[in-house]
Short mmCIF file of C-alpha atoms and ligand atoms in Angstrom, two decimals:
data_model
loop_
_atom_site.label_atom_id
_atom_site.label_comp_id
_atom_site.label_asym_id
_atom_site.label_seq_id
_atom_site.Cartn_x
_atom_site.Cartn_y
_atom_site.Cartn_z
CA UNK A 20 3.01 15.80 11.26
CA UNK A 21 3.47 16.18 7.54
CA UNK A 22 6.82 14.50 7.57
CA UNK A 23 9.07 17.50 7.49
CA UNK A 24 10.95 16.46 10.60
CA UNK A 25 12.34 13.35 8.95
CA UNK A 26 16.07 13.09 9.09
CA UNK A 27 17.91 12.17 5.99
CA UNK A 28 20.23 9.22 5.72
CA UNK A 29 20.21 6.71 2.91
CA UNK A 30 22.05 3.48 2.79
CA UNK A 31 22.59 4.21 -0.89
CA UNK A 32 24.32 7.46 -0.11
CA UNK A 33 27.96 8.09 -0.37
CA UNK A 34 27.61 10.50 2.51
CA UNK A 35 25.80 10.40 5.79
CA UNK A 36 25.20 13.32 8.06
CA UNK A 37 24.55 11.15 11.04
CA UNK A 38 28.15 10.73 12.05
CA UNK A 39 30.28 13.78 12.33
CA UNK A 40 27.70 16.27 11.08
CA UNK A 41 25.17 16.04 13.85
CA UNK A 42 24.99 18.71 16.49
CA UNK A 43 24.47 16.28 19.29
CA UNK A 44 20.77 16.88 19.81
CA UNK A 45 19.80 13.32 19.08
CA UNK A 46 17.70 14.10 16.01
CA UNK A 47 20.18 13.18 13.38
CA UNK A 48 20.54 9.49 14.11
CA UNK A 49 20.70 7.06 11.24
CA UNK A 50 17.48 7.25 9.36
CA UNK A 51 16.11 4.56 7.17
CA UNK A 52 13.79 6.09 4.56
CA UNK A 53 12.79 2.65 3.31
CA UNK A 54 11.08 1.95 6.61
CA UNK A 55 8.82 4.89 5.88
CA UNK A 56 7.41 3.17 2.81
CA UNK A 57 4.06 2.19 4.33
CA UNK A 58 3.38 5.56 5.94
CA UNK A 59 4.48 7.49 2.84
CA UNK A 60 2.08 5.34 0.81
CA UNK A 61 -0.73 6.07 3.25
CA UNK A 62 0.12 9.74 2.98
CA UNK A 63 0.09 9.54 -0.83
CA UNK A 64 -3.35 7.89 -0.75
CA UNK A 65 -4.76 10.50 1.60
CA UNK A 66 -3.26 13.42 -0.34
CA UNK A 67 -4.54 12.28 -3.73
CA UNK A 68 -7.18 15.05 -3.99
CA UNK A 69 -4.59 17.64 -2.93
CA UNK A 70 -2.11 16.62 -5.63
CA UNK A 71 -4.88 16.38 -8.24
CA UNK A 72 -5.96 19.94 -7.47
CA UNK A 73 -2.36 21.13 -7.50
CA UNK A 74 -1.83 19.49 -10.91
CA UNK A 75 -4.82 21.40 -12.31
CA UNK A 76 -3.48 24.65 -10.89
CA UNK A 77 -0.06 23.96 -12.43
CA UNK A 78 -1.66 23.16 -15.80
CA UNK A 79 -2.84 26.77 -15.87
CA UNK A 80 0.72 28.05 -15.38
CA UNK A 81 2.14 26.01 -18.25
CA UNK A 82 2.33 27.51 -21.71
CA UNK A 83 2.50 24.25 -23.62
CA UNK A 84 2.07 20.50 -23.34
CA UNK A 85 3.91 18.41 -20.77
CA UNK A 86 6.03 15.76 -22.50
CA UNK A 87 8.17 14.99 -19.51
CA UNK A 88 7.66 15.56 -15.78
CA UNK A 89 9.88 14.83 -12.78
CA UNK A 90 8.72 14.02 -9.25
CA UNK A 91 11.87 14.79 -7.27
CA UNK A 92 12.20 13.11 -3.87
CA UNK A 93 9.17 11.13 -4.95
CA UNK A 94 9.14 8.54 -2.20
CA UNK A 95 6.58 5.94 -3.35
CA UNK A 96 5.59 8.12 -6.31
CA UNK A 97 2.14 9.32 -5.35
CA UNK A 98 2.53 12.54 -7.32
CA UNK A 99 4.34 10.84 -10.22
CA UNK A 100 1.38 8.52 -10.78
CA UNK A 101 -1.19 11.30 -10.50
CA UNK A 102 0.75 13.49 -12.93
CA UNK A 103 0.83 10.59 -15.40
CA UNK A 104 -2.97 10.57 -15.20
CA UNK A 105 -3.32 14.37 -15.36
CA UNK A 106 -0.89 14.74 -18.30
CA UNK A 107 -1.62 11.77 -20.54
CA UNK A 108 1.09 12.67 -23.08
CA UNK A 109 3.83 12.86 -20.47
CA UNK A 110 6.53 10.47 -19.44
CA UNK A 111 6.91 10.95 -15.68
CA UNK A 112 10.09 10.13 -13.80
CA UNK A 113 10.06 9.49 -10.07
CA UNK A 114 13.49 10.50 -8.73
CA UNK A 115 14.57 9.39 -5.27
CA UNK A 116 17.57 8.11 -3.35
CA UNK A 117 15.80 5.13 -1.76
CA UNK A 118 15.49 2.07 -4.03
CA UNK A 119 12.76 0.47 -1.89
CA UNK A 120 10.57 3.55 -2.31
CA UNK A 121 11.13 3.57 -6.06
CA UNK A 122 10.06 -0.08 -6.15
CA UNK A 123 6.85 1.03 -4.43
CA UNK A 124 6.47 3.78 -7.03
CA UNK A 125 6.65 1.20 -9.82
CA UNK A 126 4.09 -1.03 -8.07
CA UNK A 127 1.84 1.95 -7.52
CA UNK A 128 2.08 2.94 -11.19
CA UNK A 129 1.11 -0.60 -12.17
CA UNK A 130 -1.89 -0.54 -9.80
CA UNK A 131 -3.04 2.77 -11.26
CA UNK A 132 -2.56 1.62 -14.86
CA UNK A 133 0.16 4.15 -15.73
CA UNK A 134 3.20 1.87 -15.59
CA UNK A 135 3.91 2.47 -19.28
CA UNK A 136 4.63 6.17 -18.61
CA UNK A 137 6.07 6.20 -15.08
CA UNK A 138 9.76 5.51 -14.82
CA UNK A 139 12.01 5.63 -11.77
CA UNK A 140 15.47 7.09 -11.45
CA UNK A 141 17.65 6.32 -8.44
CA UNK A 142 19.65 9.41 -7.56
CA UNK A 143 21.33 11.00 -4.61
CA UNK A 144 20.15 14.61 -4.57
CA UNK A 145 21.05 17.17 -5.50
CA UNK A 146 24.02 15.93 -7.58
CA UNK A 147 22.15 12.96 -9.03
CA UNK A 148 19.54 15.21 -10.57
CA UNK A 149 21.87 15.69 -13.52
CA UNK A 150 21.03 12.19 -14.74
CA UNK A 151 17.26 12.69 -14.64
CA UNK A 152 17.07 14.86 -17.76
CA UNK A 153 14.92 17.86 -18.62
CA UNK A 154 11.21 18.37 -18.15
CA UNK A 155 8.38 20.85 -18.62
CA UNK A 156 7.10 20.16 -15.13
CA UNK A 157 9.19 19.48 -12.03
CA UNK A 158 7.51 18.73 -8.70
CA UNK A 159 9.36 18.43 -5.41
CA UNK A 160 7.18 17.78 -2.37
CA UNK A 161 8.78 17.86 1.06
CA UNK A 162 12.12 16.85 -0.39
CA UNK A 163 14.07 20.11 -0.84
CA UNK A 164 14.03 20.67 2.92
CA UNK A 165 16.02 17.45 3.34
CA UNK A 166 18.91 18.94 1.36
CA UNK A 167 21.58 21.04 3.05
CA UNK A 168 21.62 23.85 0.49
CA UNK A 169 17.97 24.50 -0.39
CA UNK A 170 18.69 27.44 -2.72
CA UNK A 171 21.38 25.43 -4.48
CA UNK A 172 18.87 22.60 -4.93
CA UNK A 173 16.27 24.97 -6.40
CA UNK A 174 18.90 26.36 -8.77
CA UNK A 175 19.57 22.88 -10.09
CA UNK A 176 15.89 22.02 -10.35
CA UNK A 177 15.27 25.26 -12.27
CA UNK A 178 18.15 24.47 -14.62
CA UNK A 179 16.51 21.14 -15.50
CA UNK A 180 13.38 22.91 -16.76
CA UNK A 181 12.72 23.32 -20.45
CA UNK A 182 11.87 26.90 -21.48
CA UNK A 183 8.29 27.69 -20.43
CA UNK A 184 8.40 24.86 -17.90
CA UNK A 185 7.18 25.06 -14.32
CA UNK A 186 8.96 24.19 -11.08
CA UNK A 187 6.63 23.48 -8.15
CA UNK A 188 7.82 22.90 -4.60
CA UNK A 189 5.44 21.80 -1.87
CA UNK A 190 6.90 23.17 1.35
CA UNK A 191 5.44 24.78 4.42
CA UNK A 192 1.67 24.77 4.62
CA UNK A 193 -0.18 24.02 7.83
CA UNK A 194 0.45 21.15 10.18
CA UNK A 195 -2.59 18.90 10.58
CA UNK A 196 -5.18 19.56 13.28
CA UNK A 197 -6.66 16.22 14.22
CA UNK A 198 -8.27 16.56 17.64
CA UNK A 199 -10.20 19.15 19.63
CA UNK A 200 -8.15 21.43 21.90
CA UNK A 201 -9.48 19.63 24.99
CA UNK A 202 -9.68 15.88 24.46
CA UNK A 203 -10.69 14.99 28.00
CA UNK A 204 -7.33 13.48 28.91
CA UNK A 205 -4.09 15.16 29.87
CA UNK A 206 -3.53 18.88 29.42
CA UNK A 207 -5.39 20.77 26.66
CA UNK A 208 -3.30 21.97 23.73
CA UNK A 209 -1.27 18.80 23.10
CA UNK A 210 -1.06 19.39 19.35
CA UNK A 211 0.33 22.88 19.79
CA UNK A 212 3.06 21.53 22.04
CA UNK A 213 3.77 18.76 19.52
CA UNK A 214 4.15 21.47 16.87
CA UNK A 215 6.68 23.31 19.01
CA UNK A 216 8.64 20.12 19.70
CA UNK A 217 8.61 19.27 15.99
CA UNK A 218 9.88 22.71 15.12
CA UNK A 219 12.89 22.19 17.38
CA UNK A 220 13.51 18.73 15.97
CA UNK A 221 13.25 20.15 12.47
CA UNK A 222 15.85 22.82 13.19
CA UNK A 223 18.22 20.16 14.50
CA UNK A 224 17.53 17.95 11.49
CA UNK A 225 18.41 20.80 9.12
CA UNK A 226 21.50 21.78 11.09
CA UNK A 227 22.72 18.19 10.85
CA UNK A 228 22.45 17.91 7.05
CA UNK A 229 25.63 17.80 4.98
CA UNK A 230 26.40 21.25 3.59
CA UNK A 231 23.65 22.79 5.73
CA UNK A 232 23.03 26.42 4.81
CA UNK A 233 20.75 28.72 6.73
CA UNK A 234 18.19 30.15 4.35
CA UNK A 235 15.30 32.54 4.72
CA UNK A 236 12.62 30.13 3.59
CA UNK A 237 10.79 32.60 1.37
CA UNK A 238 10.02 30.05 -1.33
CA UNK A 239 8.73 32.46 -4.01
CA UNK A 240 11.85 34.62 -3.51
CA UNK A 241 14.03 31.52 -3.72
CA UNK A 242 12.35 30.44 -6.98
CA UNK A 243 12.95 33.94 -8.36
CA UNK A 244 16.59 33.79 -7.25
CA UNK A 245 16.84 30.53 -9.21
CA UNK A 246 16.09 32.52 -12.39
CA UNK A 247 12.39 31.76 -12.65
CA UNK A 248 9.55 34.22 -13.15
CA UNK A 249 5.96 34.65 -12.01
CA UNK A 250 6.51 32.96 -8.64
CA UNK A 251 3.29 32.37 -6.74
CA UNK A 252 1.92 30.15 -4.01
CA UNK A 253 -1.35 28.33 -3.50
CA UNK A 254 -2.53 26.19 -0.61
CA UNK A 255 -4.72 23.13 -0.87
CA UNK A 256 -6.83 22.02 2.03
CA UNK A 257 -7.23 18.43 3.10
CA UNK A 258 -10.42 18.60 5.12
CA UNK A 259 -11.64 15.25 6.41
CA UNK A 260 -14.23 15.89 9.12
CA UNK A 261 -14.91 13.61 12.09
CA UNK A 262 -15.53 10.79 12.26
CA UNK A 263 -12.45 9.92 10.25
CA UNK A 264 -12.58 6.79 8.08
CA UNK A 265 -10.38 3.80 9.00
CA UNK A 266 -7.57 4.33 6.45
CA UNK A 267 -7.12 7.95 7.50
CA UNK A 268 -7.17 6.87 11.16
CA UNK A 269 -4.45 4.33 10.51
CA UNK A 270 -2.32 7.00 8.86
CA UNK A 271 -2.90 9.38 11.76
CA UNK A 272 -2.03 6.61 14.22
CA UNK A 273 1.22 5.88 12.38
CA UNK A 274 2.15 9.56 12.26
CA UNK A 275 1.39 10.12 15.94
CA UNK A 276 3.35 7.00 16.88
CA UNK A 277 6.35 8.30 14.98
CA UNK A 278 6.11 11.71 16.63
CA UNK A 279 5.68 10.18 20.08
CA UNK A 280 8.86 8.20 19.57
CA UNK A 281 10.95 10.94 17.98
CA UNK A 282 9.85 13.74 20.26
CA UNK A 283 9.65 11.83 23.55
CA UNK A 284 12.60 13.72 25.03
CA UNK A 285 11.04 17.06 24.18
CA UNK A 286 7.66 16.36 25.82
CA UNK A 287 6.70 16.26 29.47
CA UNK A 288 5.44 13.15 31.28
CA UNK A 289 1.79 14.24 31.07
CA UNK A 290 1.92 14.65 27.30
CA UNK A 291 3.78 11.36 26.90
CA UNK A 292 1.09 9.59 28.94
CA UNK A 293 -1.63 11.25 26.84
CA UNK A 294 0.07 10.06 23.67
CA UNK A 295 0.28 6.52 25.09
CA UNK A 296 -3.48 6.52 25.54
CA UNK A 297 -4.13 8.06 22.13
CA UNK A 298 -1.99 5.36 20.53
CA UNK A 299 -3.48 2.42 22.46
CA UNK A 300 -5.61 0.45 19.99
CA UNK A 301 -7.74 -0.94 22.85
CA UNK A 302 -8.42 2.39 24.52
CA UNK A 303 -11.80 4.01 23.78
CA UNK A 304 -9.98 7.35 24.00
CA UNK A 305 -7.39 6.27 21.40
CA UNK A 306 -7.29 7.77 17.91
CA UNK A 307 -8.28 4.47 16.33
CA UNK A 308 -11.59 4.50 18.24
CA UNK A 309 -12.61 7.93 19.52
CA UNK A 310 -15.36 9.66 17.49
CA UNK A 311 -13.94 13.18 17.43
CA UNK A 312 -10.83 12.53 15.32
CA UNK A 313 -10.58 14.53 12.10
CA UNK A 314 -7.89 15.66 9.67
CA UNK A 315 -7.46 19.27 8.62
CA UNK A 316 -4.23 20.32 6.95
CA UNK A 317 -2.98 22.52 4.15
CA UNK A 318 -0.32 21.82 1.56
CA UNK A 319 1.27 24.93 0.11
CA UNK A 320 2.71 24.72 -3.40
CA UNK A 321 5.11 27.41 -4.63
CA UNK A 322 5.54 27.54 -8.39
CA UNK A 323 7.39 29.59 -11.00
CA UNK A 324 8.16 29.45 -14.70
CA UNK A 325 11.40 29.23 -16.65
CA UNK A 326 11.36 32.08 -19.14
CA UNK A 327 11.58 31.19 -22.82
CA UNK A 328 15.21 31.47 -24.02
C1 SAM B 421 9.35 13.44 3.29
S1 SAM B 421 9.63 12.33 1.94
C2 SAM B 421 8.55 13.07 0.72
C3 SAM B 421 7.97 12.04 -0.21
C4 SAM B 421 6.93 12.58 -1.17
N1 SAM B 421 7.49 13.53 -2.10
C5 SAM B 421 5.79 13.22 -0.40
O1 SAM B 421 5.52 14.40 -0.59
O2 SAM B 421 5.15 12.50 0.39
C6 SAM B 421 11.25 12.80 1.38
C7 SAM B 421 11.78 11.92 0.25
O3 SAM B 421 13.00 12.48 -0.20
C8 SAM B 421 13.95 11.45 -0.37
N2 SAM B 421 15.26 12.04 -0.09
C9 SAM B 421 15.62 12.74 1.01
N3 SAM B 421 16.89 13.15 0.89
C10 SAM B 421 17.34 12.72 -0.31
C11 SAM B 421 18.57 12.82 -1.01
N4 SAM B 421 19.62 13.47 -0.50
N5 SAM B 421 18.66 12.24 -2.24
C12 SAM B 421 17.63 11.59 -2.77
N6 SAM B 421 16.43 11.45 -2.16
C13 SAM B 421 16.29 12.01 -0.94
C14 SAM B 421 13.58 10.36 0.60
O4 SAM B 421 14.03 9.09 0.16
C15 SAM B 421 12.06 10.48 0.64
O5 SAM B 421 11.47 9.63 -0.32
#
């Protein structure tokens, strides 16, 4: 439910994997990232404490000041804005292939009072990274997995680091738990089955990407293979106990609605009916109203340093 099953097609792209690259599993249909603006913004709001903690952890890995930082595959720029606050001497560039999301990043920066130091750069990754310039800190959250050649993408990100700089990729982690195992409707264990269905959808999404390469997703090893040193990982918990507050509920509702739609073919009729009830705003048992809804997830950040020349 953290967004990793998104498919990847941009109207700004010169390529599209949705025609001719797909493997016929129905998960690589045209995808409009711009339509994800609202839910990506909700996600950025909810994950603010996670990114703030990650920024502090990364500060400890840096050997000098951050003058320039990149948020690669920024979406609406949640991390870009928080990095501008955490590193007050830095210019931060939000890099993404979706103009509508970069417009949101600029609006967000203005709302947070950091518009003077947050810029946006429209780029089709990974090739477009070349135009984004160098930085002491490069952050890529849930974006590398949307690129066909993940190791190749890390190599390019590492090459954009200044000596002593840090590359941090947020990938993996733990899918959110949001409901008890038995919710009193349907068959217990719905979330586990949603995880399994997502995993299949994710595999199809990756297989359908242009230039898709199978990779052992050992992120620290991949960072090391990109020429970086001191690779390490740290996970940050987002622990919002029940009863969840309304903004978090709305985010959860949007995420579940998206999963219900995307994974419908992979779920049985009982689970689909359960999801219908969970998504019904008028149902007492729905996630917008039931008292036992919570949010517990972990974001894992893998980071490594570019050695001094
Ligand atoms: C799952 S979202 C992650 C957004 C944000 N970093 C976060 O952690 O919430 C993936 C982002 O990568 C961007 N993206 C995916 N493939 C891309 C590509 N080939 N070139 C440029 N941007 C891409 C999308 O536009 C989207 O904003």
